[in-house]
Coordinates of C-alpha atoms and ligand atoms in Angstrom, one line a residue:
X1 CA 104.0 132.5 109.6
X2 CA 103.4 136.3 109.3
X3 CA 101.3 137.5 106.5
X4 CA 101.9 140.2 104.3
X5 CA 100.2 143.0 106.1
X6 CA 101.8 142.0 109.5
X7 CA 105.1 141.7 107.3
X8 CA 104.5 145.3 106.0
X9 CA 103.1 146.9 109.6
X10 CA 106.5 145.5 111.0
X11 CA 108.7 147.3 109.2
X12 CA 106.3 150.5 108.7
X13 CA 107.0 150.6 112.9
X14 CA 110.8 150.1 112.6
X15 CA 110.8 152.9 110.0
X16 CA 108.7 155.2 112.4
X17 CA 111.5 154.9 115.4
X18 CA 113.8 156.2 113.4
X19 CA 116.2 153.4 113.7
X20 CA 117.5 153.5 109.8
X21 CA 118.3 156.9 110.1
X22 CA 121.7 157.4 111.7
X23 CA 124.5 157.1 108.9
X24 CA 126.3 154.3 111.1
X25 CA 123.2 152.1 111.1
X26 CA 123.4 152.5 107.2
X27 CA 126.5 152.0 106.8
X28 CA 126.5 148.2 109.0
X29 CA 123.5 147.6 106.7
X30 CA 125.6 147.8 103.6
X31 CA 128.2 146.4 104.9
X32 CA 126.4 143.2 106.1
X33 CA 125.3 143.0 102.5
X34 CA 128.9 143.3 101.0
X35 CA 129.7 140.2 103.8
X36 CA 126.3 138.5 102.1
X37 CA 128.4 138.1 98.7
X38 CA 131.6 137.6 99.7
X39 CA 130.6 135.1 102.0
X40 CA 128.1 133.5 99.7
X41 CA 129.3 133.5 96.5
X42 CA 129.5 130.0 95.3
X43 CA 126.5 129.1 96.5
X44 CA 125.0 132.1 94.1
X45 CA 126.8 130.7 91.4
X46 CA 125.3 127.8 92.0
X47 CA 121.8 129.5 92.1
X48 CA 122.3 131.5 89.1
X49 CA 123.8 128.6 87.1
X50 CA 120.5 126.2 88.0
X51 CA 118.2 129.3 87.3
X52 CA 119.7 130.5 83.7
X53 CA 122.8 128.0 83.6
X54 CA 124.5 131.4 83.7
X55 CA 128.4 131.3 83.2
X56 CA 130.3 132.5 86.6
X57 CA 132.0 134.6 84.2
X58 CA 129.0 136.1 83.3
X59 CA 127.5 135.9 87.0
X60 CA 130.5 137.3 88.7
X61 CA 130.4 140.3 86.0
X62 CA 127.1 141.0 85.8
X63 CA 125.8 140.3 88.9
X64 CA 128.2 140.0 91.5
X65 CA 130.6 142.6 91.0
X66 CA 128.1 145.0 89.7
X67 CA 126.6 144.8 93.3
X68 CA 129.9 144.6 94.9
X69 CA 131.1 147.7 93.1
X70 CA 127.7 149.6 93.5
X71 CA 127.9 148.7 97.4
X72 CA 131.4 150.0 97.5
X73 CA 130.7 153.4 96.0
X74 CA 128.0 153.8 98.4
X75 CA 130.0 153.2 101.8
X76 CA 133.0 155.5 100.1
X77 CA 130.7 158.3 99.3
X78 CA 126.9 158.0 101.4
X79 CA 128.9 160.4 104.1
X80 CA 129.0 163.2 101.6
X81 CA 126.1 162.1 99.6
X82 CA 124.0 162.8 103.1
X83 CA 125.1 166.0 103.8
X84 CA 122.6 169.1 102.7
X85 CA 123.2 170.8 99.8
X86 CA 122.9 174.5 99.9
X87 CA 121.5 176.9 97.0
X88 CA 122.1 180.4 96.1
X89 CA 120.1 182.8 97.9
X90 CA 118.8 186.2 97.0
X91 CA 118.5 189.2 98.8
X92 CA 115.4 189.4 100.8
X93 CA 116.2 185.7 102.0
X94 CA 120.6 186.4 103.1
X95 CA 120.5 185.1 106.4
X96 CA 118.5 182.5 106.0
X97 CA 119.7 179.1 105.6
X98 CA 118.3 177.5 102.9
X99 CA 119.3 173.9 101.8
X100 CA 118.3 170.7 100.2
X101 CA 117.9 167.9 102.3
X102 CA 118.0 164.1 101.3
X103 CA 115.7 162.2 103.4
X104 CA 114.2 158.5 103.4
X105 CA 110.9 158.2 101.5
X106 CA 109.5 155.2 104.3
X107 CA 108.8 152.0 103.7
X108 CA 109.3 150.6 99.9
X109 CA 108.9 148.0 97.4
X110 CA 111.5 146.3 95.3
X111 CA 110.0 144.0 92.7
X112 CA 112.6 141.9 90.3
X113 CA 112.7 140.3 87.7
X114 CA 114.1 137.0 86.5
X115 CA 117.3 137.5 83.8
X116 CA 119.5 139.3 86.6
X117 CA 117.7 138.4 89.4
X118 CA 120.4 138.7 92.1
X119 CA 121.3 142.2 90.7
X120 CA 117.9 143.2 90.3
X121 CA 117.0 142.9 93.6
X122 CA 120.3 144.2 95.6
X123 CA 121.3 147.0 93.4
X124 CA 118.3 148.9 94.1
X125 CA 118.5 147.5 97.8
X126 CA 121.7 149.0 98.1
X127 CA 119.6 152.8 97.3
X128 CA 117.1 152.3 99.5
X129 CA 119.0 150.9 102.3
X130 CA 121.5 154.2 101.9
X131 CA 118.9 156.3 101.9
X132 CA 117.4 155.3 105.4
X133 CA 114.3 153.2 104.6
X134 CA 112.6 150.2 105.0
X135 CA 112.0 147.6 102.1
X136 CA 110.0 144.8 101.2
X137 CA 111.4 143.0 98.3
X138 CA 110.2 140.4 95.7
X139 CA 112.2 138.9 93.7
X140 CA 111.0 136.8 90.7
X141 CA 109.4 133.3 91.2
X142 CA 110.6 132.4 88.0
X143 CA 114.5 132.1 89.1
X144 CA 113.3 129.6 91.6
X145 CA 117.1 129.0 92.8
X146 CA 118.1 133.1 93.3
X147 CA 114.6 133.4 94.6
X148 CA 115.4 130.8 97.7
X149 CA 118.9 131.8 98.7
X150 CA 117.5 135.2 98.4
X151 CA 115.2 134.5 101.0
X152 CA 117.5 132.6 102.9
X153 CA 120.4 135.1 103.0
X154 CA 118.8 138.7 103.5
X155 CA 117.0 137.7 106.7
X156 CA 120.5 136.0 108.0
X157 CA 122.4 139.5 107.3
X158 CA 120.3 142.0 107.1
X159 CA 118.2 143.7 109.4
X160 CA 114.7 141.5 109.9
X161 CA 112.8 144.4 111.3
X162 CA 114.2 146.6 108.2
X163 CA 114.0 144.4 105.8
X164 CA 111.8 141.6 104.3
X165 CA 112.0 139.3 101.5
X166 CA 108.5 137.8 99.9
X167 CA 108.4 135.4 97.6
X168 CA 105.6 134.6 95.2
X169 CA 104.6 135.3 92.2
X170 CA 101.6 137.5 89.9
X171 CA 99.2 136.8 92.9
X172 CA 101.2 137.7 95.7
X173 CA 102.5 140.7 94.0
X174 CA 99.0 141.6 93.5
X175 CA 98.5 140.8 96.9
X176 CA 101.3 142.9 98.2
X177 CA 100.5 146.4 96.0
X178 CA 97.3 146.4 98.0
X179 CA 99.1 148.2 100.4
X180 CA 100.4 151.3 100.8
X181 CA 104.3 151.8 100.1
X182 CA 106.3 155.0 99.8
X183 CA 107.5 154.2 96.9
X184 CA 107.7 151.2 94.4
X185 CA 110.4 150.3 91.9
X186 CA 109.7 147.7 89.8
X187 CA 112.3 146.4 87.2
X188 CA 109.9 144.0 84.4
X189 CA 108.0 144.0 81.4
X190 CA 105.8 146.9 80.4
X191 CA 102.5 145.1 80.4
X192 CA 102.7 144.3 84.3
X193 CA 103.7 147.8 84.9
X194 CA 100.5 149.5 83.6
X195 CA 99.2 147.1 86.6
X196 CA 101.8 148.3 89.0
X197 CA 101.1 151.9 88.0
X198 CA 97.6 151.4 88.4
X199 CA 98.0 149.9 91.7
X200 CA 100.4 152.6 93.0
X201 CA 97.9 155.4 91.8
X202 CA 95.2 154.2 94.3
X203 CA 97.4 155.6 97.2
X204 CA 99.6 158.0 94.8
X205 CA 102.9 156.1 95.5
X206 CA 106.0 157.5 93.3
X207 CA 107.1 154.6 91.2
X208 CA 110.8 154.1 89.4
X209 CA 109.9 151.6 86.0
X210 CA 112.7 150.0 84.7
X211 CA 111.4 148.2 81.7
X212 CA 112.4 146.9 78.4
X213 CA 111.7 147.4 74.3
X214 CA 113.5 146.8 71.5
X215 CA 117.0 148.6 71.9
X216 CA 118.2 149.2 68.0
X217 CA 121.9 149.2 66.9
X218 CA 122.7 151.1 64.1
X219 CA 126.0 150.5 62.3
X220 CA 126.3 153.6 59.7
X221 CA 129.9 154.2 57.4
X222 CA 133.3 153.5 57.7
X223 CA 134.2 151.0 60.9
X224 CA 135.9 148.1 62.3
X225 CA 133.8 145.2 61.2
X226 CA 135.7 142.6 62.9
X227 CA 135.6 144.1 66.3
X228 CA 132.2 145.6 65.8
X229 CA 130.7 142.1 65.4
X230 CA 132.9 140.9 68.1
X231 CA 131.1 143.8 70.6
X232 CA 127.5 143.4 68.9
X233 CA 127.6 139.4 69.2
X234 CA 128.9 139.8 73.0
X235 CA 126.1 142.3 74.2
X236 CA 123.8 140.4 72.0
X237 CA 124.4 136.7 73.1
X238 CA 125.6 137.9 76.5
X239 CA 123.1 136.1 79.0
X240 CA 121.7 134.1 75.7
X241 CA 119.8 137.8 74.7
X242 CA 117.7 137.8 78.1
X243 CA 119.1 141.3 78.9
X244 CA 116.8 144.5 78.9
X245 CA 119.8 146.0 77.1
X246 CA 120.8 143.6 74.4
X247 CA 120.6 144.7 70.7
X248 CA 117.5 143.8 70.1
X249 CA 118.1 144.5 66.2
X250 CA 120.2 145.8 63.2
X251 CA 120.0 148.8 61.1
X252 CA 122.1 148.8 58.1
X253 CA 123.1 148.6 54.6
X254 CA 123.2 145.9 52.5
X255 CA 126.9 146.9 52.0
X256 CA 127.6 146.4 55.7
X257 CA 125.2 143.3 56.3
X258 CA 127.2 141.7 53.7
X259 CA 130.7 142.4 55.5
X260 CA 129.1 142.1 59.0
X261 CA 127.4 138.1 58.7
X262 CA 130.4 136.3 58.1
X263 CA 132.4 138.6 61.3
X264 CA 129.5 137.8 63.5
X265 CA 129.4 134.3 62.4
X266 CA 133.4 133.7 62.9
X267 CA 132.6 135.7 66.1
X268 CA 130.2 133.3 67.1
X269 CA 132.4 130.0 66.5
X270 CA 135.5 132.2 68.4
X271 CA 133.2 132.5 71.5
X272 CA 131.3 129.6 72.0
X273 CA 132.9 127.4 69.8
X274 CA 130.9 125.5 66.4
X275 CA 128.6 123.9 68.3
X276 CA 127.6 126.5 71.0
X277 CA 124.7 123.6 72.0
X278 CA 128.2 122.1 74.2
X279 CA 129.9 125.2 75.1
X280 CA 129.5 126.4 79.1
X281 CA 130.0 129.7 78.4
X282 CA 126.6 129.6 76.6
X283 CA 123.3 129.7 79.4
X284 CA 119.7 128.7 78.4
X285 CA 116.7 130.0 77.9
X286 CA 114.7 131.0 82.0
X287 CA 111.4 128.3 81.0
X288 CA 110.2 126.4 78.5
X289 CA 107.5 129.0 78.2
X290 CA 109.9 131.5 77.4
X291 CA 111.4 129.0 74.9
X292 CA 108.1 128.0 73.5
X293 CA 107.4 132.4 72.5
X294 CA 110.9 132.8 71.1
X295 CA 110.8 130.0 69.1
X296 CA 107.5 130.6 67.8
X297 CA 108.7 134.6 67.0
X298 CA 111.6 132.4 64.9
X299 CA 108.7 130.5 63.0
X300 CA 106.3 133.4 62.2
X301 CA 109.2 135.8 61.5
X302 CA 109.3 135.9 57.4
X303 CA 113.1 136.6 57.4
X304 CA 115.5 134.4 56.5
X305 CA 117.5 132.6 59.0
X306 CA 121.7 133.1 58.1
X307 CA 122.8 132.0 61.5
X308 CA 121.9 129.0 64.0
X309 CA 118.1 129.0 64.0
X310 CA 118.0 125.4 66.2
X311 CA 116.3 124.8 69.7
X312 CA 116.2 122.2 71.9
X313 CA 113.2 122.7 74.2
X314 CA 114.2 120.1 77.1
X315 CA 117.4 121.5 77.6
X316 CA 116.1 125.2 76.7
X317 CA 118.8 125.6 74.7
X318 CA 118.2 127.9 71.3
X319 CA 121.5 128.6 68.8
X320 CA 122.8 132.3 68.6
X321 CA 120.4 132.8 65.5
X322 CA 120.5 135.9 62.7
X323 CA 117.9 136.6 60.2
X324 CA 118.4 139.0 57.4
X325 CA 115.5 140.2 55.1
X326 CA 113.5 141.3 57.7
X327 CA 110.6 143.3 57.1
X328 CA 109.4 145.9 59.4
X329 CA 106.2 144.1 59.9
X330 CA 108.0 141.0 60.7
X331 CA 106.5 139.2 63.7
X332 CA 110.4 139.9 64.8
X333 CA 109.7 143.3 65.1
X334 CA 106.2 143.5 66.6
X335 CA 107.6 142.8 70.7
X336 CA 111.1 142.8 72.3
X337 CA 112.5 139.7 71.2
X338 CA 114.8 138.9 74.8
X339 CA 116.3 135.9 73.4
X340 CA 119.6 135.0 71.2
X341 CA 117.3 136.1 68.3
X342 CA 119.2 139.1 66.2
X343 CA 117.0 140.4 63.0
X344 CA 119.2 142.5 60.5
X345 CA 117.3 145.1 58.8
X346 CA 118.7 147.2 56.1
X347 CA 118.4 150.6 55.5
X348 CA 120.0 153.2 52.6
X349 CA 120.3 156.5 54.5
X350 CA 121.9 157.1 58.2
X351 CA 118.4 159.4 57.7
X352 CA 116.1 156.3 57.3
X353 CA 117.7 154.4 60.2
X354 CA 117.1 157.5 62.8
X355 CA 113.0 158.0 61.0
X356 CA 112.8 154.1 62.1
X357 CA 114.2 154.6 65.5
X358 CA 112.0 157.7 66.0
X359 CA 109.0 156.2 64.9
X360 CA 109.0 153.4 67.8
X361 CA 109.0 153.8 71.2
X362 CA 111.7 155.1 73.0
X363 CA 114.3 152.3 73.6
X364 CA 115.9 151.5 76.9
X365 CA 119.5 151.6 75.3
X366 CA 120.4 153.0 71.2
X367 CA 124.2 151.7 70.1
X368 CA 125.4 154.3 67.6
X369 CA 128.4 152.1 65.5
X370 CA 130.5 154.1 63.2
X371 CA 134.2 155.5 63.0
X372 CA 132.9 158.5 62.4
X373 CA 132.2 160.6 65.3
X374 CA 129.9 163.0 63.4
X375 CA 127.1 160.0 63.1
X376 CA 127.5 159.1 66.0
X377 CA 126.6 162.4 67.1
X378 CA 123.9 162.9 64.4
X379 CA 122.1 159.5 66.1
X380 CA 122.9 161.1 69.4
X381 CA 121.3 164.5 68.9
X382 CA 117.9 163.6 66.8
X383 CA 117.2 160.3 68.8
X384 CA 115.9 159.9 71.9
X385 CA 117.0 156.7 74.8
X386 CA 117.1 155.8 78.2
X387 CA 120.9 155.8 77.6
X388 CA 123.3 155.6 74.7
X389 CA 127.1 153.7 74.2
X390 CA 128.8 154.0 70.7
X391 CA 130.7 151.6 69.2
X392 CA 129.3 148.6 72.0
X393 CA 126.6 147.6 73.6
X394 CA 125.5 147.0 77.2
X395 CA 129.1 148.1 78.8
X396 CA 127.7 151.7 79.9
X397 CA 125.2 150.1 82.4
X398 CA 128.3 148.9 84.2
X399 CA 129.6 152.3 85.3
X400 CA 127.9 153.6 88.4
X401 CA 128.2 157.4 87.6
X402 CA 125.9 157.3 84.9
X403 CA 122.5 156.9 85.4
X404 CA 120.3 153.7 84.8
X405 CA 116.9 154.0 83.5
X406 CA 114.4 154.4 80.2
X407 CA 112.6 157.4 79.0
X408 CA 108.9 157.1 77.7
X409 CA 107.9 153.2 77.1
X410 CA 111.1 151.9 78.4
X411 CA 110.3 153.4 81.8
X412 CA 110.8 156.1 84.5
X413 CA 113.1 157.1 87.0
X414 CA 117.0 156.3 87.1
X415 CA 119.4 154.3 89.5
X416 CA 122.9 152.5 90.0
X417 CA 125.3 154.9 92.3
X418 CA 124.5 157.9 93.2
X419 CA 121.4 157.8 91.3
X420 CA 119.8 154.6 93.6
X421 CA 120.6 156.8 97.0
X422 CA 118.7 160.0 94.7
X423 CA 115.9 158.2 93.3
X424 CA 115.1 156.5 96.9
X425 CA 115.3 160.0 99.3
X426 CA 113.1 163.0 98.9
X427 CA 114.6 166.2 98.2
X428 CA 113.2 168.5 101.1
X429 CA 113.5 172.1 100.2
X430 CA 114.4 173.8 103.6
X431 CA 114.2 177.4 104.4
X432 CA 115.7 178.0 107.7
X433 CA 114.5 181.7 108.3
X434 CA 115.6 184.0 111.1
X435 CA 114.2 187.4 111.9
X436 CA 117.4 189.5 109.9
X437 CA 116.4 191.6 107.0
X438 CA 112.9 192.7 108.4
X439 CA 113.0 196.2 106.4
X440 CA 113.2 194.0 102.8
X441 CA 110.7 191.1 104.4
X442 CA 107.9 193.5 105.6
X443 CA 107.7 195.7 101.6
X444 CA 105.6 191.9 101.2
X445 CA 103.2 193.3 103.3
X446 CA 99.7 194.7 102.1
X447 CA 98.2 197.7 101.9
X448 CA 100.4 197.0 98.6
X449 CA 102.4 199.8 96.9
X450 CA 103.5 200.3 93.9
X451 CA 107.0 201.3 95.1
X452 CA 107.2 198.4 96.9
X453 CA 106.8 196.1 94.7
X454 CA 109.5 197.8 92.7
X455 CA 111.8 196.6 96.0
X456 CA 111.0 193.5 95.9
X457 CA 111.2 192.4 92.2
X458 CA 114.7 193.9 92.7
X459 CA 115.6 192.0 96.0
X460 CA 114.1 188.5 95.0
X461 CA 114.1 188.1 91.4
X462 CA 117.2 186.4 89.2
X463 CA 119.0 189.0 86.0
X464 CA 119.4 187.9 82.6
X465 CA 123.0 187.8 82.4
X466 CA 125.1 189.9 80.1
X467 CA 126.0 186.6 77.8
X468 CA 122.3 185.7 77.2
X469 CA 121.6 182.9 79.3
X470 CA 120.0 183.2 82.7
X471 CA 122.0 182.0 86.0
X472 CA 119.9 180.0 88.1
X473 CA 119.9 179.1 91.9
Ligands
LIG1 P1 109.0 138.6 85.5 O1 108.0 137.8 84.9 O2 110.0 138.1 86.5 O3 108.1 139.8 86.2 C1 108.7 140.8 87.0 C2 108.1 140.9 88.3 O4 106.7 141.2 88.2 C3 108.2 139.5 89.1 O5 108.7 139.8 90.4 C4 106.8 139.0 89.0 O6 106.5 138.2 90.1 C5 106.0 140.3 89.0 N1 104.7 140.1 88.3 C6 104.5 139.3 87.2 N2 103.2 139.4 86.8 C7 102.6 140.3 87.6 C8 101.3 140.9 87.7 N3 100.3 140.6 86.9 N4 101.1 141.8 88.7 C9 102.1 142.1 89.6 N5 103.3 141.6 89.5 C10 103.6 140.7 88.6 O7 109.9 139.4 84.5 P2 109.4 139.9 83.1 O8 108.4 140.9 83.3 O9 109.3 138.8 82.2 O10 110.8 140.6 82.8 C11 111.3 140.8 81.6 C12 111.2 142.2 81.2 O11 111.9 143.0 82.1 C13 111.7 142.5 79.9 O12 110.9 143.4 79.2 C14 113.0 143.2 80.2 O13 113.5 144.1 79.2 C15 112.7 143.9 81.4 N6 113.8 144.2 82.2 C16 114.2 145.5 82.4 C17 115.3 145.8 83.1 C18 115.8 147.2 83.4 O14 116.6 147.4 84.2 N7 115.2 148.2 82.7 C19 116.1 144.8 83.7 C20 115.7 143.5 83.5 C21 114.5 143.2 82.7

């Protein structure tokens, strides 16, 4: 068997003859993937149900169809999306030809993790393969089953001297950052991306982090309770909570709790039945280590439990649960809770609930709730989030023209659409010059003069316009 480094010098050749290059040679590549899923579909099912015992109505949503949809986009639009883009010029550079070019950054590292981990993997896949590089990719050892037919199915349809799958898990990862990549995006928990960071800083690789934290919901005013339980218990219990951008809590007031537990419990008995423990539209927790730290958060968490609060570790199952009377030095509220663990707190001021946003880390995701558009826009304008969707949670992840990605703690960089085929080319900034315009180009030119200089400032240099803002490019 090849090792890693012969692995890794394999590809860094391919990418050096310039084979990924040509749109056509893309464009098969994605389209061998999009024959991947249609081909293999049940037996991901399969995968994902023995991994998470994920609902195919979940699996095909969330994972399927988001790569299917993603990969779609990318055939339609990676002609146009290649093509230079050209900037405004001035007058000492007329003739010239000055443009942007998108080109591939080399050979890069994918690293998943485990609560999407079909989706995790490909979606970022599909950027990198439309941008014209090469890629190692790890998906998580902890969805065993996804990990395998991973493995299985990308050397089977994919280019093998493109592309590579490794398995493994914290060792081999270690293993793998010892060498250089051109770039490294890493979807996981925070605390293994200060490692990955580190690890990328010894060769300077660019890195895309898409991480987690604790992704508030704020329910502020008049609104629909009914429905807006309806949406919060479906983002929330979606996946049974494992999702970087589930609600992680409630802000409130008491008025709202009140009127809000007994929608989200009737919610909760509409979608997975009264005993949720039987329903198969309910998965389980990944582990029983994951089970065994969100069960323990339940225990040391001083709030009271309203909802569920049961486990069953063999079967990894653990109830939709609500707490209310939650402090905000609740055990709850100390890590990101990625479980089916929701923790109302309450609030008295729409101004208290954005001072408790602001005074945490940035969150991957912030779900404004409220009839009235004003507060929503009040909680859109003084917070900050790697993205934001009012009135629901999760759903604006799922549309490919808005970017993917945190800001601050919840991590760096962007993807899904255009924004995978961006974050995986480099931007060359390409001045094509001729030999026109020599009487402008040669006032640059020392022995320096005053009146020169005069020339040039008024040949190169961009006027306030008349409304007040400056036009750029
Ligand atoms: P995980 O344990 O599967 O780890 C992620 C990857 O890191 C795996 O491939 C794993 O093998 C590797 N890894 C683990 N330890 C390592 C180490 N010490 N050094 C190098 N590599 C290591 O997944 P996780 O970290 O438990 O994932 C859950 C977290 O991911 C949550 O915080 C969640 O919010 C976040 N997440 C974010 C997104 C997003 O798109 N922003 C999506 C899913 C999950």
């Amino acid at each position: 068997m090849e090792s890693q480094k012969q692995v890794i010098e394999r590809l860094r050749t391919t990418f050096r003859s310039g084979v990924t290059l040509p749109l056509h040679f893309r464009l098969k590549q994605l389209q061998a993937l999009l024959t991947l899923l249609e081909e293999n579909e049940t037996q991901i099912l399969e995968a994902l149900h023995k991994d998470l015992a994920k609902p195919k109505f979940e699996a095909v949503l969330s994972e399927i169809d988001m790569v299917v949809n993603d990969l779609c986009i990318t055939i339609n639009n990676l002609h146009s999306w290649i093509q230079p883009t050209y900037v405004n010029k001035n007058l000492a550079t007329k003739l010239d030809d000055c443009f942007i070019r998108r080109e591939p950054l080399g050979l890069v590292l994918i690293i998943g993790a485990w609560n999407y981990p079909l989706q995790l993997i490909l979606a970022p896949l599909i950027g990198a393969i439309a941008a014209g590089n090469c890629a190692v990719l790890k998906p998580s050892e902890i969805s065993k089953a996804t990990e395998k037919i991973l493995s299985e199915l990308i050397p089977k349809y994919l280019s093998q001297e493109c592309f590579a799958v490794v398995c493994g898990g914290a060792e081999e990862t270690k293993l793998l950052l010892q060498n250089r990549f051109d770039h490294i995006f890493y979807t996981g928990s925070q605390a293994v991306a200060r490692s990955i960071l580190q690890a990328a800083a010894v060769f300077l690789t660019p890195v895309t982090l898409e991480l987690g934290g604790k992704c508030p919901c704020l329910i502020f005013g008049r609104l629909d309770i009914k429905a807006a339980a309806k949406r919060l218990v479906w983002s929330k219990f979606f996946n049974v909570g494992q999702s970087c951008v589930a609600p992680d809590y409630v802000l409130c007031t008491t008025e709202i709790r009140d009127a809000l537990l007994p929608a989200i419990a009737d919610a909760l008995t509409e979608f997975y039945s009264a005993q949720p423990q039987q329903s198969p539209d309910y998965g389980r927790i990944i582990t029983h280590r994951h089970w065994d730290r969100l069960m323990e958060l339940l225990h040391k968490s001083a709030g009271r439990v309203v909802i569920g609060g049961e486990g069953d570790r063999e079967s990894k199952y653990i109830a939709p649960t609500v707490l209310v009377d939650v402090q905000e030095s609740d055990a709850l509220m100390e890590e990101e809770i990625f479980g089916p663990i929701l923790p109302i707190i309450t609030i008295k001021s729409l101004e208290e609930g954005i001072n408790f946003i602001n005074q945490r880390e940035k969150p991957l995701a912030l779900y404004p709730f409220s009839d009235d558009s004003q507060i929503v826009n009040t909680v859109l304008e003084r917070t900050s989030s790697g993205g934001l969707c009012s009135n629901d949670g999760i759903v604006h992840m799922t549309l490919p023209g808005l970017p993917f990605g945190g800001v601050g703690a919840s991590g760096m960089g962007s993807y899904h659409g255009r924004w995978s085929f961006e974050t995986f080319s480099h931007r060359r900034g390409c001045m094509l010059r001729g030999w026109g315009l020599e009487r402008i180009g040669m006032l640059r030119y020392p022995p320096y003069k005053e009146r020169n200089l005069g020339w040039l400032r008024w040949a190169t240099t961009t006027k306030k316009s008349s409304w007040g803002g400056c036009s750029v490019m």
